[in-house]
C-alpha cells in the first residue's frame, strides 16, 4: 500500500475513533449545553484564558457565530469576560465556577460510563486498552510538541 494510502487509512481510523468516543460517551451522556457551546467551554478550559478571536480560530467558527455563542455562555454565567491587560481592544474569556462545574459534571458522567464498560473487560483486555491509550496519547503528543 502506498504511503499516501496508509496515511489516508490512518486518518480515517482516527476520525472513526473520535466519532466512536463521541457517540458512545458524549452523546450518550446528554451534554447539558448545545454542542457548539460545550465545545467553546472545552476550548476555554484548555487555554485557561483566551481571546474570543483565538477561540473562534481554534474551533474554526466565524467571529459572528462565536459572538452569539459567547453571549449565551456569558448570560448563563458559565464564562466570564475581562479586558486583556496587554491589548485593551481584546477580551479574555475564562470559566466561572459554574462553567467549571458543568465540565466537571460532564467529565464525571463520561468516567462513570467508561468505568461501567471497563468492568466487563478481562484483565488482558484492560491491559491492552491501557497500553493502547498510552501509545495513542504519546504519539499525538509527539506530533504536536509544545
PDB file of C-alpha atoms in Angstrom, residues 38-115:
ATOM      1  CA  UNK A  38     -19.897  22.854  25.027  1.00  0.00           C
ATOM      2  CA  UNK A  39     -17.016  22.907  22.510  1.00  0.00           C
ATOM      3  CA  UNK A  40     -16.296  26.519  23.483  1.00  0.00           C
ATOM      4  CA  UNK A  41     -16.237  25.562  27.169  1.00  0.00           C
ATOM      5  CA  UNK A  42     -13.747  22.780  26.485  1.00  0.00           C
ATOM      6  CA  UNK A  43     -11.609  25.181  24.425  1.00  0.00           C
ATOM      7  CA  UNK A  44     -11.669  27.784  27.194  1.00  0.00           C
ATOM      8  CA  UNK A  45     -10.683  25.157  29.773  1.00  0.00           C
ATOM      9  CA  UNK A  46      -7.710  24.067  27.670  1.00  0.00           C
ATOM     10  CA  UNK A  47      -6.460  27.657  27.329  1.00  0.00           C
ATOM     11  CA  UNK A  48      -7.339  28.905  30.853  1.00  0.00           C
ATOM     12  CA  UNK A  49      -7.812  32.431  29.454  1.00  0.00           C
ATOM     13  CA  UNK A  50      -8.171  33.007  25.736  1.00  0.00           C
ATOM     14  CA  UNK A  51      -9.392  35.743  23.461  1.00  0.00           C
ATOM     15  CA  UNK A  52     -12.697  35.282  21.693  1.00  0.00           C
ATOM     16  CA  UNK A  53     -10.850  35.579  18.379  1.00  0.00           C
ATOM     17  CA  UNK A  54      -8.379  32.880  19.383  1.00  0.00           C
ATOM     18  CA  UNK A  55     -11.176  30.501  20.421  1.00  0.00           C
ATOM     19  CA  UNK A  56     -13.051  31.163  17.166  1.00  0.00           C
ATOM     20  CA  UNK A  57      -9.915  30.413  15.145  1.00  0.00           C
ATOM     21  CA  UNK A  58      -9.159  27.246  17.122  1.00  0.00           C
ATOM     22  CA  UNK A  59     -12.699  25.940  16.622  1.00  0.00           C
ATOM     23  CA  UNK A  60     -12.932  27.157  13.027  1.00  0.00           C
ATOM     24  CA  UNK A  61     -16.029  29.206  13.843  1.00  0.00           C
ATOM     25  CA  UNK A  62     -16.778  32.628  12.406  1.00  0.00           C
ATOM     26  CA  UNK A  63     -16.418  35.594  14.728  1.00  0.00           C
ATOM     27  CA  UNK A  64     -20.152  36.297  14.328  1.00  0.00           C
ATOM     28  CA  UNK A  65     -21.063  32.756  15.404  1.00  0.00           C
ATOM     29  CA  UNK A  66     -18.598  32.936  18.278  1.00  0.00           C
ATOM     30  CA  UNK A  67     -20.124  36.210  19.477  1.00  0.00           C
ATOM     31  CA  UNK A  68     -23.591  34.617  19.596  1.00  0.00           C
ATOM     32  CA  UNK A  69     -22.275  31.547  21.432  1.00  0.00           C
ATOM     33  CA  UNK A  70     -20.290  33.687  23.855  1.00  0.00           C
ATOM     34  CA  UNK A  71     -23.297  35.920  24.587  1.00  0.00           C
ATOM     35  CA  UNK A  72     -25.304  32.834  25.617  1.00  0.00           C
ATOM     36  CA  UNK A  73     -22.496  31.491  27.808  1.00  0.00           C
ATOM     37  CA  UNK A  74     -21.999  34.908  29.438  1.00  0.00           C
ATOM     38  CA  UNK A  75     -25.736  35.293  30.083  1.00  0.00           C
ATOM     39  CA  UNK A  76     -25.816  31.837  31.686  1.00  0.00           C
ATOM     40  CA  UNK A  77     -22.880  32.767  33.935  1.00  0.00           C
ATOM     41  CA  UNK A  78     -20.750  29.924  32.564  1.00  0.00           C
ATOM     42  CA  UNK A  79     -17.893  32.095  31.318  1.00  0.00           C
ATOM     43  CA  UNK A  80     -16.556  35.499  32.305  1.00  0.00           C
ATOM     44  CA  UNK A  81     -15.047  38.144  30.080  1.00  0.00           C
ATOM     45  CA  UNK A  82     -12.360  40.658  31.007  1.00  0.00           C
ATOM     46  CA  UNK A  83     -10.186  43.150  29.164  1.00  0.00           C
ATOM     47  CA  UNK A  84      -6.785  41.862  28.070  1.00  0.00           C
ATOM     48  CA  UNK A  85      -4.258  43.940  30.045  1.00  0.00           C
ATOM     49  CA  UNK A  86      -1.763  43.690  27.183  1.00  0.00           C
ATOM     50  CA  UNK A  87      -4.294  44.744  24.497  1.00  0.00           C
ATOM     51  CA  UNK A  88      -7.338  46.726  25.596  1.00  0.00           C
ATOM     52  CA  UNK A  89      -9.051  46.023  22.256  1.00  0.00           C
ATOM     53  CA  UNK A  90      -9.261  42.321  23.140  1.00  0.00           C
ATOM     54  CA  UNK A  91     -11.255  40.462  25.739  1.00  0.00           C
ATOM     55  CA  UNK A  92     -10.122  37.341  27.530  1.00  0.00           C
ATOM     56  CA  UNK A  93     -12.603  34.622  28.385  1.00  0.00           C
ATOM     57  CA  UNK A  94     -12.341  32.267  31.341  1.00  0.00           C
ATOM     58  CA  UNK A  95     -14.558  29.717  33.023  1.00  0.00           C
ATOM     59  CA  UNK A  96     -16.604  30.737  36.007  1.00  0.00           C
ATOM     60  CA  UNK A  97     -17.108  28.310  38.889  1.00  0.00           C
ATOM     61  CA  UNK A  98     -20.436  27.423  37.247  1.00  0.00           C
ATOM     62  CA  UNK A  99     -18.642  26.651  33.958  1.00  0.00           C
ATOM     63  CA  UNK A 100     -16.060  24.552  35.776  1.00  0.00           C
ATOM     64  CA  UNK A 101     -18.901  22.652  37.465  1.00  0.00           C
ATOM     65  CA  UNK A 102     -20.606  21.969  34.122  1.00  0.00           C
ATOM     66  CA  UNK A 103     -17.399  20.474  32.727  1.00  0.00           C
ATOM     67  CA  UNK A 104     -16.607  18.556  35.922  1.00  0.00           C
ATOM     68  CA  UNK A 105     -20.103  17.044  35.911  1.00  0.00           C
ATOM     69  CA  UNK A 106     -19.739  16.022  32.279  1.00  0.00           C
ATOM     70  CA  UNK A 107     -16.279  14.563  32.945  1.00  0.00           C
ATOM     71  CA  UNK A 108     -17.744  12.546  35.810  1.00  0.00           C
ATOM     72  CA  UNK A 109     -20.549  11.205  33.614  1.00  0.00           C
ATOM     73  CA  UNK A 110     -18.023  10.100  30.995  1.00  0.00           C
ATOM     74  CA  UNK A 111     -15.783   8.489  33.640  1.00  0.00           C
ATOM     75  CA  UNK A 112     -18.747   6.659  35.154  1.00  0.00           C
ATOM     76  CA  UNK A 113     -19.872   5.373  31.756  1.00  0.00           C
ATOM     77  CA  UNK A 114     -16.327   4.276  30.899  1.00  0.00           C
ATOM     78  CA  UNK A 115     -15.849   2.529  34.246  1.00  0.00           C
TER      79      UNK A 115
END
